[in-house]
mmCIF file of C-alpha atoms in Angstrom:
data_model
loop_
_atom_site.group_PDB
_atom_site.id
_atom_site.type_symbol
_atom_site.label_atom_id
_atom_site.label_comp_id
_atom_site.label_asym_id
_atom_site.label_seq_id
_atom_site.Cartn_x
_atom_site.Cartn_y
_atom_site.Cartn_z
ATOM 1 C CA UNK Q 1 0.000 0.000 0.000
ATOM 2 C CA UNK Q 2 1.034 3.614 -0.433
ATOM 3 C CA UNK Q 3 1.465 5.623 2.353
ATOM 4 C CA UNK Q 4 -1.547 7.940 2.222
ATOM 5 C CA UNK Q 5 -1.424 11.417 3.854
ATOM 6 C CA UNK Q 6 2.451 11.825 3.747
ATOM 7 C CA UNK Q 7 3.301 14.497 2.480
ATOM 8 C CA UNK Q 8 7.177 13.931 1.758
ATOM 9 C CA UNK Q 9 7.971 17.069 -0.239
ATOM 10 C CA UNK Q 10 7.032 19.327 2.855
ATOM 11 C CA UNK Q 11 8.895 16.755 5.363
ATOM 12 C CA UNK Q 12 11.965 16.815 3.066
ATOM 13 C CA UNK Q 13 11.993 20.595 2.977
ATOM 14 C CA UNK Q 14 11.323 21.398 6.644
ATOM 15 C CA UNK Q 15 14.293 18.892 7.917
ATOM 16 C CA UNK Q 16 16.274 20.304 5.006
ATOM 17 C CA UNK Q 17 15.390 23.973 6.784
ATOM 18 C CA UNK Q 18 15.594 22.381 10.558
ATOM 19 C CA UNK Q 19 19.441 21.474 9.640
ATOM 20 C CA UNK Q 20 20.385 24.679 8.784
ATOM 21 C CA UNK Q 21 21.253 26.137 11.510
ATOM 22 C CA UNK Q 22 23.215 22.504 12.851
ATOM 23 C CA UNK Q 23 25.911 22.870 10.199
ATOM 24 C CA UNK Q 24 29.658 22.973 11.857
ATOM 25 C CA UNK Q 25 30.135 27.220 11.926
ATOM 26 C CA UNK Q 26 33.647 25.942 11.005
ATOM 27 C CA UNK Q 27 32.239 25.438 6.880
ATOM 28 C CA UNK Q 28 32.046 27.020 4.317
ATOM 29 C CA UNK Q 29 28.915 28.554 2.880
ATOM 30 C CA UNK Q 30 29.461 25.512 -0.222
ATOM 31 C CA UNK Q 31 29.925 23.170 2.372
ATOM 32 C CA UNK Q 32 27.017 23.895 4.252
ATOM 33 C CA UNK Q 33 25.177 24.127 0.524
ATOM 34 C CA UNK Q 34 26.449 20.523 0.568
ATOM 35 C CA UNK Q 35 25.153 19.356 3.529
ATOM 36 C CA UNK Q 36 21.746 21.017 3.409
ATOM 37 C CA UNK Q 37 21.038 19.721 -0.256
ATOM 38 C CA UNK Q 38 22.468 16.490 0.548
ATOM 39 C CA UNK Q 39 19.869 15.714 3.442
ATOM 40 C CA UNK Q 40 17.050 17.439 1.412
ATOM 41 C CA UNK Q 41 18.054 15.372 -1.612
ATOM 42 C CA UNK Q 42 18.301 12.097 -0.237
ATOM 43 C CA UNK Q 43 14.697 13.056 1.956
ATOM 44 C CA UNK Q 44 13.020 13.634 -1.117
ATOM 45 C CA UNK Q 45 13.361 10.483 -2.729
ATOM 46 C CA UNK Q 46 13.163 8.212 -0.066
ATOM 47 C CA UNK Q 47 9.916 9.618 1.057
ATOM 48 C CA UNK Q 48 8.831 9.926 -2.709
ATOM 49 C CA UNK Q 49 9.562 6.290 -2.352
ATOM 50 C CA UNK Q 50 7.767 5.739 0.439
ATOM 51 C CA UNK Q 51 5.020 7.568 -0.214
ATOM 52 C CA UNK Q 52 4.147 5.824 -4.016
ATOM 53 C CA UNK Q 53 5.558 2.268 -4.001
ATOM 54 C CA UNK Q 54 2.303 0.393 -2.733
ATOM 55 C CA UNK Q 55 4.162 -2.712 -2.538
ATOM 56 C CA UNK Q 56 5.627 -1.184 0.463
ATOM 57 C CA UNK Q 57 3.633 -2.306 3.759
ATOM 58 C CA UNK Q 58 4.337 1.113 5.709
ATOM 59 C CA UNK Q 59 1.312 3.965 6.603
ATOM 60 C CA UNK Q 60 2.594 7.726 6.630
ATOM 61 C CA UNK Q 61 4.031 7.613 10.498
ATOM 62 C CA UNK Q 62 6.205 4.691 9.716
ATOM 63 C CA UNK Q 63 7.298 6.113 6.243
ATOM 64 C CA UNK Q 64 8.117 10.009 8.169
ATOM 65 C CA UNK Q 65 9.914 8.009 10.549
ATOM 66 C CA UNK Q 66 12.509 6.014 7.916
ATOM 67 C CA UNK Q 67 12.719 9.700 6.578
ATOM 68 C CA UNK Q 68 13.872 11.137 9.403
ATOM 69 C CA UNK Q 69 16.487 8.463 10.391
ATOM 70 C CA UNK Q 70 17.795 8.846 6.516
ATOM 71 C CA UNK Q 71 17.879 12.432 6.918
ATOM 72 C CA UNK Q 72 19.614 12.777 10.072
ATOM 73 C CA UNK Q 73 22.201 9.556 8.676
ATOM 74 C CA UNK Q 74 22.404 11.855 5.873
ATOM 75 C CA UNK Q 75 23.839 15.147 7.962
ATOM 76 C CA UNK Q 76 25.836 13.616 10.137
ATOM 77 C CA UNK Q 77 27.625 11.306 7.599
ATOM 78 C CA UNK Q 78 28.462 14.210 4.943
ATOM 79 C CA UNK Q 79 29.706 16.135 7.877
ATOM 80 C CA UNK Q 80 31.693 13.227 8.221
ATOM 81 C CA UNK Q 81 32.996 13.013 4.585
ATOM 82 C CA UNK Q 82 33.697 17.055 4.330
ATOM 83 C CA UNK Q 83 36.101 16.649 7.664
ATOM 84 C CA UNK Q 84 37.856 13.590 6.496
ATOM 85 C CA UNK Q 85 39.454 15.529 3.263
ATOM 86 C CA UNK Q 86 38.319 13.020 1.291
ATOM 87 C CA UNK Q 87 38.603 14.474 -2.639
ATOM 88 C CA UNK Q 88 35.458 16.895 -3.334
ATOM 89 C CA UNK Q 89 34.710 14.670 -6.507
ATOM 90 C CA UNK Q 90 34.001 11.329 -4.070
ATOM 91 C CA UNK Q 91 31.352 13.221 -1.585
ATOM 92 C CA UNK Q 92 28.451 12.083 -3.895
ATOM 93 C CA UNK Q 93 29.532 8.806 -4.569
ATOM 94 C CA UNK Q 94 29.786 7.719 -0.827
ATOM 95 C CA UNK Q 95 27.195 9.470 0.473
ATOM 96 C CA UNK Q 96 25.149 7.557 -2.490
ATOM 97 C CA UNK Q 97 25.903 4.613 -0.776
ATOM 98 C CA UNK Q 98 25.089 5.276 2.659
ATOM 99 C CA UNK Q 99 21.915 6.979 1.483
ATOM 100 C CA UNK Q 100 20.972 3.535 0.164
ATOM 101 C CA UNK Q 101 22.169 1.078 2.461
ATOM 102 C CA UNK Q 102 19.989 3.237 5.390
ATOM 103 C CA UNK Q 103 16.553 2.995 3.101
ATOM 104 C CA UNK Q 104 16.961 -0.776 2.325
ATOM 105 C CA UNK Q 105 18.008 -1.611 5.913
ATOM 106 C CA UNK Q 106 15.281 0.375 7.224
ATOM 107 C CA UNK Q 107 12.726 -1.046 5.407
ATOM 108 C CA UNK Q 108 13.844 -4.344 6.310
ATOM 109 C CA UNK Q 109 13.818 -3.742 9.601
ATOM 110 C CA UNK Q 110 10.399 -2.284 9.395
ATOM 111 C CA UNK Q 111 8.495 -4.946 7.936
ATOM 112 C CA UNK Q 112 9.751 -7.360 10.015
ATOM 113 C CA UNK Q 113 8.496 -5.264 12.796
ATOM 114 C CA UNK Q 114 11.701 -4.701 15.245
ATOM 115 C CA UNK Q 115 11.540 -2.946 18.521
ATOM 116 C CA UNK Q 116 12.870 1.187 17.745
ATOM 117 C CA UNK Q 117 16.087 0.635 19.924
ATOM 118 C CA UNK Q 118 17.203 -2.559 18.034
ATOM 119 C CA UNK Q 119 15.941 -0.810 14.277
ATOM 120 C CA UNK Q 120 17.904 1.815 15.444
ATOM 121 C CA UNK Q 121 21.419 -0.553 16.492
ATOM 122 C CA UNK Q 122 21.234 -2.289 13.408
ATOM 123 C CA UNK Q 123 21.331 0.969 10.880
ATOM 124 C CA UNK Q 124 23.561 2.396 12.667
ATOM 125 C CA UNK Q 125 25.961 -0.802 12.313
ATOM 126 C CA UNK Q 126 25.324 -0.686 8.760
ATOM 127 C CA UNK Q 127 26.050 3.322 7.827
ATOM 128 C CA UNK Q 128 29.653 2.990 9.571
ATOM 129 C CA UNK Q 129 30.033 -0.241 8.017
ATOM 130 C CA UNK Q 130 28.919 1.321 4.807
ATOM 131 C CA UNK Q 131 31.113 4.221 5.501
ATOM 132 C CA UNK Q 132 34.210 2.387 6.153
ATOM 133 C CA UNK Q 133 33.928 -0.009 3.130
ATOM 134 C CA UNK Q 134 33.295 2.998 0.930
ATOM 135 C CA UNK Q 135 36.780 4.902 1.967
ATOM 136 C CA UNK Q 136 38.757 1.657 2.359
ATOM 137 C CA UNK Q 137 37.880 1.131 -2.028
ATOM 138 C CA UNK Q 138 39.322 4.664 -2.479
ATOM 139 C CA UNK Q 139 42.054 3.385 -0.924
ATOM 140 C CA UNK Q 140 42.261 0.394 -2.899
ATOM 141 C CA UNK Q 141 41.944 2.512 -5.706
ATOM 142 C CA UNK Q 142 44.788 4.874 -4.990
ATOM 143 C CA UNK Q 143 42.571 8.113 -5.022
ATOM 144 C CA UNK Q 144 43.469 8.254 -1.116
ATOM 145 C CA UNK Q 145 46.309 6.777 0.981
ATOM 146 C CA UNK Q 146 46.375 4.346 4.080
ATOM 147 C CA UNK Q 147 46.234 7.803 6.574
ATOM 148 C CA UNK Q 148 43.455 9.862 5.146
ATOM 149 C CA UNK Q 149 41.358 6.705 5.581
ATOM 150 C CA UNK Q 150 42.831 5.625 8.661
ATOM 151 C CA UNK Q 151 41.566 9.421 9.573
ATOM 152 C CA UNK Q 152 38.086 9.664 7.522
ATOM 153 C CA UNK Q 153 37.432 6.724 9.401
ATOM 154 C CA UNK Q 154 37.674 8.219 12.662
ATOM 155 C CA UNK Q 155 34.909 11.423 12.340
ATOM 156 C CA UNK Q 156 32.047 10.853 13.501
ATOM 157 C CA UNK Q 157 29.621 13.640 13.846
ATOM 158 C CA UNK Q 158 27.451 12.527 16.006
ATOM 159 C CA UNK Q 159 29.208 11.769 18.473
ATOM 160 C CA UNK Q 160 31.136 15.247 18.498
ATOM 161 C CA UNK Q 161 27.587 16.601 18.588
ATOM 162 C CA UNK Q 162 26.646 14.213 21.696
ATOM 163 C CA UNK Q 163 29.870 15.562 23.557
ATOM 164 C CA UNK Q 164 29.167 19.070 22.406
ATOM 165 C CA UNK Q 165 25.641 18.631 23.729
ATOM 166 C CA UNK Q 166 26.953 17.499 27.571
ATOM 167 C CA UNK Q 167 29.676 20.913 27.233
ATOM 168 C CA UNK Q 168 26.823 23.014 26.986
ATOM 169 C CA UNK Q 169 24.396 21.528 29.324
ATOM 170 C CA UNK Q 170 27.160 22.098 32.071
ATOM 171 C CA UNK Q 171 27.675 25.727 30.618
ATOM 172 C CA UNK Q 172 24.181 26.194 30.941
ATOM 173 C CA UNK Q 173 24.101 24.587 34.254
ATOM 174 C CA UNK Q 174 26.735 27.237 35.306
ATOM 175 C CA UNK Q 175 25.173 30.368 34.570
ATOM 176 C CA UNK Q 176 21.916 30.361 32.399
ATOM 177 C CA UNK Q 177 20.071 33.505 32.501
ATOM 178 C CA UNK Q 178 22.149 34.744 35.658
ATOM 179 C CA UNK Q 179 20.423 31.876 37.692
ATOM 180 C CA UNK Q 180 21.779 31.638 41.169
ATOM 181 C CA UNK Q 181 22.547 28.607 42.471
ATOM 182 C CA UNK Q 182 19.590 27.112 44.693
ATOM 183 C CA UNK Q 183 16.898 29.518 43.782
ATOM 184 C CA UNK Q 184 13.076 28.118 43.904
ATOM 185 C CA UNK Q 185 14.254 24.433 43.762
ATOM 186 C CA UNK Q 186 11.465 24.214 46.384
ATOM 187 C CA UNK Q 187 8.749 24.487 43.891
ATOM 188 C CA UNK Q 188 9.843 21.537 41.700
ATOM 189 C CA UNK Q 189 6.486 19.071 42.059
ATOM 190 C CA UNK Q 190 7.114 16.449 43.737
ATOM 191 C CA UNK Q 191 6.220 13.147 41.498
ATOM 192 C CA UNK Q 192 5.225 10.041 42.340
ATOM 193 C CA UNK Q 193 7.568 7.681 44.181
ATOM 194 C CA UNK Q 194 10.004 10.675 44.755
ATOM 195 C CA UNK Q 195 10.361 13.164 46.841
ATOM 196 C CA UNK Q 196 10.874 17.105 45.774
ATOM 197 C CA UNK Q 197 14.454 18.316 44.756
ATOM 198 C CA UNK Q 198 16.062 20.349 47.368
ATOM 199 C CA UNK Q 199 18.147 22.974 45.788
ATOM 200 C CA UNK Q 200 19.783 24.509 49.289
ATOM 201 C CA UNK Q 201 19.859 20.811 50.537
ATOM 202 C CA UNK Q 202 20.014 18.110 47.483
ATOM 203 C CA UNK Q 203 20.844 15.877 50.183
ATOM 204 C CA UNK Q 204 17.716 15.003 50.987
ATOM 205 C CA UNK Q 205 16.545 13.799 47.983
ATOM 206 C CA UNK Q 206 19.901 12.995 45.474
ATOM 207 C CA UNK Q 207 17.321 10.688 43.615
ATOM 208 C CA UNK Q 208 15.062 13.332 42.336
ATOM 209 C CA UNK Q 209 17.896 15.251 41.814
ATOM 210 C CA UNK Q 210 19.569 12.896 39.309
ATOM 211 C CA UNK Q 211 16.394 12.461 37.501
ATOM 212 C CA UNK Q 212 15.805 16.149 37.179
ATOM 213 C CA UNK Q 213 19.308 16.611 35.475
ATOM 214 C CA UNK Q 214 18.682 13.746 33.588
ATOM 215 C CA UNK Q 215 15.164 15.422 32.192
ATOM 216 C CA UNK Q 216 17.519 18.178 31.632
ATOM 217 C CA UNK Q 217 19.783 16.582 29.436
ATOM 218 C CA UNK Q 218 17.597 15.012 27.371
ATOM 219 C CA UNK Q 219 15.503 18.250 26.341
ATOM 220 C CA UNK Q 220 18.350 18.439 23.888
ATOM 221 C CA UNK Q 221 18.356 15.308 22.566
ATOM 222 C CA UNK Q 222 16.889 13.985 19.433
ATOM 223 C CA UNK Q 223 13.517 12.734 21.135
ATOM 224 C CA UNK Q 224 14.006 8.911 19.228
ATOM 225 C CA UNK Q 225 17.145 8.900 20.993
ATOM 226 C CA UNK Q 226 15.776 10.042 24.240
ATOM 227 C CA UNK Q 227 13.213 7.143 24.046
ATOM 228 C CA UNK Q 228 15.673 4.302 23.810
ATOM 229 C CA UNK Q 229 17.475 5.270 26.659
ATOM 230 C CA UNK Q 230 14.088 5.902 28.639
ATOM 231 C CA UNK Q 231 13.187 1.981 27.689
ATOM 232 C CA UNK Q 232 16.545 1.342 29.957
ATOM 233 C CA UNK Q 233 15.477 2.976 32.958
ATOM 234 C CA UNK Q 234 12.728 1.651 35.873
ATOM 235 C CA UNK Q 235 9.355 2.578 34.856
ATOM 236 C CA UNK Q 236 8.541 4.619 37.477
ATOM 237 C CA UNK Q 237 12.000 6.484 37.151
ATOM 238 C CA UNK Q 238 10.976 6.914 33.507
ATOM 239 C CA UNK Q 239 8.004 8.711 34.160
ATOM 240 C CA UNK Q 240 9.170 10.976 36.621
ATOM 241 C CA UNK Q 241 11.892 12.026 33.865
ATOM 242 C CA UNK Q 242 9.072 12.555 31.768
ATOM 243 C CA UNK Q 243 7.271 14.894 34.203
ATOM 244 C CA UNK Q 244 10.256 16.783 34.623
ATOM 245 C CA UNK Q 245 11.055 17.451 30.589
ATOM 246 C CA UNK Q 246 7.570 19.131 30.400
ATOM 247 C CA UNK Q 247 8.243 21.721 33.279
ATOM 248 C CA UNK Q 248 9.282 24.962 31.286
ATOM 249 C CA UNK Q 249 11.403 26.106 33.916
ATOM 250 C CA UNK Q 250 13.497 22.999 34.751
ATOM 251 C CA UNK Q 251 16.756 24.488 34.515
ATOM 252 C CA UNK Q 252 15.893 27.603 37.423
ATOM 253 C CA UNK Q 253 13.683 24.920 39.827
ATOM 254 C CA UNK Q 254 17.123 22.751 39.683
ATOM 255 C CA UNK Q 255 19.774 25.293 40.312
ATOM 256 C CA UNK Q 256 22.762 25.555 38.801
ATOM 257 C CA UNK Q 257 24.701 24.523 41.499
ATOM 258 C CA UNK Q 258 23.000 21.541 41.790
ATOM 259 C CA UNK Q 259 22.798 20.506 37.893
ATOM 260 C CA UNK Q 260 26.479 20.910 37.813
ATOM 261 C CA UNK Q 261 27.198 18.657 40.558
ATOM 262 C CA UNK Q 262 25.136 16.223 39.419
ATOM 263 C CA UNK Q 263 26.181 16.362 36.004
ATOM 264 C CA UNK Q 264 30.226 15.165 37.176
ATOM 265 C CA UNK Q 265 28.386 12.637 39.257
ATOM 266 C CA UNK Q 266 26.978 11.065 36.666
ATOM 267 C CA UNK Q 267 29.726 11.607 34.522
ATOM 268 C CA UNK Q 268 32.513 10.042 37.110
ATOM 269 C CA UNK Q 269 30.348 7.268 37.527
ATOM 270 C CA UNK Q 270 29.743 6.509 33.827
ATOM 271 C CA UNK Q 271 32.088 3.782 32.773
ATOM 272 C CA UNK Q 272 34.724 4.684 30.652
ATOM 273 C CA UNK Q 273 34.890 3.999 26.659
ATOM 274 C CA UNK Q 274 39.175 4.390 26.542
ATOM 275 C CA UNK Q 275 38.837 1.538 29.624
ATOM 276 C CA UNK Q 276 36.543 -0.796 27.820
ATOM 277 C CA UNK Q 277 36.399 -0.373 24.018
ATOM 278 C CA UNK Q 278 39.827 -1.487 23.446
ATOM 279 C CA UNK Q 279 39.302 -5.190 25.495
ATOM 280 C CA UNK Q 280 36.087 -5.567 23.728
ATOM 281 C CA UNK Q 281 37.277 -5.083 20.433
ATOM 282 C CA UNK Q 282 40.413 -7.457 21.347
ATOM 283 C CA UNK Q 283 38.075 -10.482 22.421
ATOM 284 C CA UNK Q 284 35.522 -9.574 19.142
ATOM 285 C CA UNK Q 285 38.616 -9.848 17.170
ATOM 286 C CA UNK Q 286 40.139 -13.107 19.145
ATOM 287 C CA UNK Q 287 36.927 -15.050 18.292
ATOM 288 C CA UNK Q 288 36.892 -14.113 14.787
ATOM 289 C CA UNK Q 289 40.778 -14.718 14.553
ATOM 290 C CA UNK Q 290 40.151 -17.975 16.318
ATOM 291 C CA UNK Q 291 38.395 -19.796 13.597
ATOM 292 C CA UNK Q 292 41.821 -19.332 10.801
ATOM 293 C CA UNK Q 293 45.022 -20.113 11.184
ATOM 294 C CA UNK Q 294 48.105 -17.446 11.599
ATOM 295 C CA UNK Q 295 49.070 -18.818 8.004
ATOM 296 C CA UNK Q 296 45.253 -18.451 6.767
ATOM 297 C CA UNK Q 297 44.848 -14.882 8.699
ATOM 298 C CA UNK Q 298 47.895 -13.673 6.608
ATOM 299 C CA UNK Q 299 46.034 -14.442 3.235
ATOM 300 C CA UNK Q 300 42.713 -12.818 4.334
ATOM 301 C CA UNK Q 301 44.607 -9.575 5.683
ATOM 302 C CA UNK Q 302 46.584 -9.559 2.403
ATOM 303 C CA UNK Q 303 45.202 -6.207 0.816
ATOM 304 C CA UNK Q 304 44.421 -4.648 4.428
ATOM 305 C CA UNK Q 305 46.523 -2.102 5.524
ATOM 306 C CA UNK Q 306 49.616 -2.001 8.079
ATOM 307 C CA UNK Q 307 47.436 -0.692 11.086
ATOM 308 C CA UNK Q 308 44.856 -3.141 10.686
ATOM 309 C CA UNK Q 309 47.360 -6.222 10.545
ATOM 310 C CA UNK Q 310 48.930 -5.360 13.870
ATOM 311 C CA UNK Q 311 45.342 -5.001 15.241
ATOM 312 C CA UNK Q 312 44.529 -8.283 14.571
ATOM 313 C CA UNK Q 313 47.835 -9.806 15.434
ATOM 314 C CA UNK Q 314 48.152 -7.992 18.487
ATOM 315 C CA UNK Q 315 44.868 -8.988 19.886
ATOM 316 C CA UNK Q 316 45.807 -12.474 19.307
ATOM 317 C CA UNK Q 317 48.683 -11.760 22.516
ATOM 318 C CA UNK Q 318 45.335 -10.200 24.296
ATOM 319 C CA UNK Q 319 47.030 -6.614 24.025
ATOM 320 C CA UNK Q 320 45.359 -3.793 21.871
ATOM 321 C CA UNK Q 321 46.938 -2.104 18.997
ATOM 322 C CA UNK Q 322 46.967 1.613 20.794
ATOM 323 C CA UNK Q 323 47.375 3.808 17.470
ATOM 324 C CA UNK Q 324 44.600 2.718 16.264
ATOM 325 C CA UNK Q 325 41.111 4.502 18.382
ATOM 326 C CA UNK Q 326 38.749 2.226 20.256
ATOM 327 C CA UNK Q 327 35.751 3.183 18.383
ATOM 328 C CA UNK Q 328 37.722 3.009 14.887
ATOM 329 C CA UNK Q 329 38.975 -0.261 15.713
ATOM 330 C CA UNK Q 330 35.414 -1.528 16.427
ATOM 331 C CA UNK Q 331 34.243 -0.462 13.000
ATOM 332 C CA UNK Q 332 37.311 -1.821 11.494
ATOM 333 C CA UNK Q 333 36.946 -5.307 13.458
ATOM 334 C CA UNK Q 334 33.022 -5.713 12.552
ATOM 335 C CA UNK Q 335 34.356 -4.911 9.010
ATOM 336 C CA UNK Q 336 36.503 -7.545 8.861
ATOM 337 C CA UNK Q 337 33.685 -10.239 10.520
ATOM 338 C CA UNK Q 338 31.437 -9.198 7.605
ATOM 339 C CA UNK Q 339 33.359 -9.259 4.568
ATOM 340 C CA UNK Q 340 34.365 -12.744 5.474
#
């Protein structure tokens, strides 16, 4: 069926306009051209897809959602390609293929009905995997050597956004609006199961507190985002977040005071990527290396570059290659699991 009642063109154009003012201030006026015509472009013809192919089982909520995950796919990854210095002339040609890979995963994903948070995993496995394959053959084909892809490899806009996003929140929480620290936290409502944030003494309820902070943060999230991480939480501590993102004033009931020392809280207790990632990535790559031998692993990493050899090798001692990043090395070792 065709998806009645969505109206793609005006989508397309209004997340084409909501980018505009997301574009790195670093670019230049063609590069943010780029990036602006490059979501609107790609929005367009998915949801002209969407909309008119009636073999597609998808009504107009499902079909403005797949459009939105394309689009936003769509800005982050040719930010991505503009940083890496990849040649001008091989934008298009990537971003082609990242464009596609999100609309037939998505679909896929859709019709077979998938919960949000595991739709959302699986295209995002796909688009770096997409992303990496697509530099590593303009390696192979000499138009860029082994460190601009090592280093195209390594943007990733969204999560520069996501640690831009926690800078600001603690700016905020600093001074926004000359708030002083402690003034009316009294008046947040007390919700269900909780007890009131005390601004002058956040003692008493550290709890509330958290959760208030929390609601804070994730005001300036995307909201799809915000809703996986909300499935995580206790149900009750879910909807008290909730509560909290719908009081206009949540930043001055808080206090600044108290936002920013709950914001290194949570942040000293969060566990750290540069501890983890790198063991991870050596036992993913262990059990994949486990299955060949050193002779057989030799053939297979015949055309891969230096850095990725001594990634694999070296997790085979259980050490981590450390000029390679964590979250590169992930991509590269899922990479490797999938073209085999």
């Amino acid at each position: 069926m065709a998806a009645k009642g969505f109206d793609y063109e005006n989508f397309a154009q209004n997340l084409a306009a909501q980018a505009q003012d997301l574009v790195p201030a670093e670019f230049s006026p063609e590069e943010k051209e780029y990036v602006i015509n490059t979501l609107g472009n790609f929005s367009m013809m998915a949801g002209k897809a969407l909309a008119e192919d009636k073999s597609l089982p998808f009504d107009a909520d499902t079909s403005t959602y797949i459009t939105q995950i394309i689009a936003e796919w769509s800005f982050h990854k040719s930010v991505d390609v503009i940083r890496s210095g990849i040649p001008r002339a091989n934008w298009d040609g990537v971003m082609q293929k990242i464009a596609y890979t999100i609309f037939e995963v998505a679909k896929q994903a859709f019709s077979q009905k998938l919960p949000n948070d595991q739709i959302i995993e699986i295209i995002e496995h796909h688009v770096n995997k997409t992303y990496v394959d697509a530099i590593t053959e303009l390696k192979d084909k000499g138009i860029i050597d082994e460190s601009l892809m090592e280093f195209a490899a390594s943007q990733s806009n969204m999560n520069k956004m996501a640690q831009e996003m926690q800078a600001q929140a603690q700016a905020q929480a600093q001074g926004e609006q000359g708030v002083e620290p402690g003034v009316d936290g009294q008046n947040l409502p007390q919700v269900q199961g909780t007890s009131p944030v005390a601004v002058s003494e956040p003692e008493i309820a550290p709890k509330a507190l958290k959760l208030a902070t929390v609601a804070m943060l994730f005001n300036r999230m995307n909201q799809d985002r915000v809703q996986i991480f909300l499935d995580k939480f206790d149900q009750n501590d879910a909807e008290d977040v909730v509560k909290y993102m719908k009081l206009p004033d949540l930043m001055q009931r808080v206090g600044a005071e108290n936002a920013m020392k709950c914001l290194q809280e949570i942040k000293m207790n969060l566990p750290k990527a540069s501890d983890l990632a790198p063991m991870r990535v050596v036992k993913k790559i262990k059990n994949f290396a486990s299955k060949y031998s050193e002779k057989e692993l030799e053939t297979m990493l015949i055309k891969e570059r230096i850095g990725v050899k001594r990634l694999v090798f070296t997790a085979l001692e259980d050490k981590y290659y450390e000029n390679i990043p964590p979250k590169v090395a992930s991509i590269v070792a899922t990479h490797l699991i999938n073209s085999v």
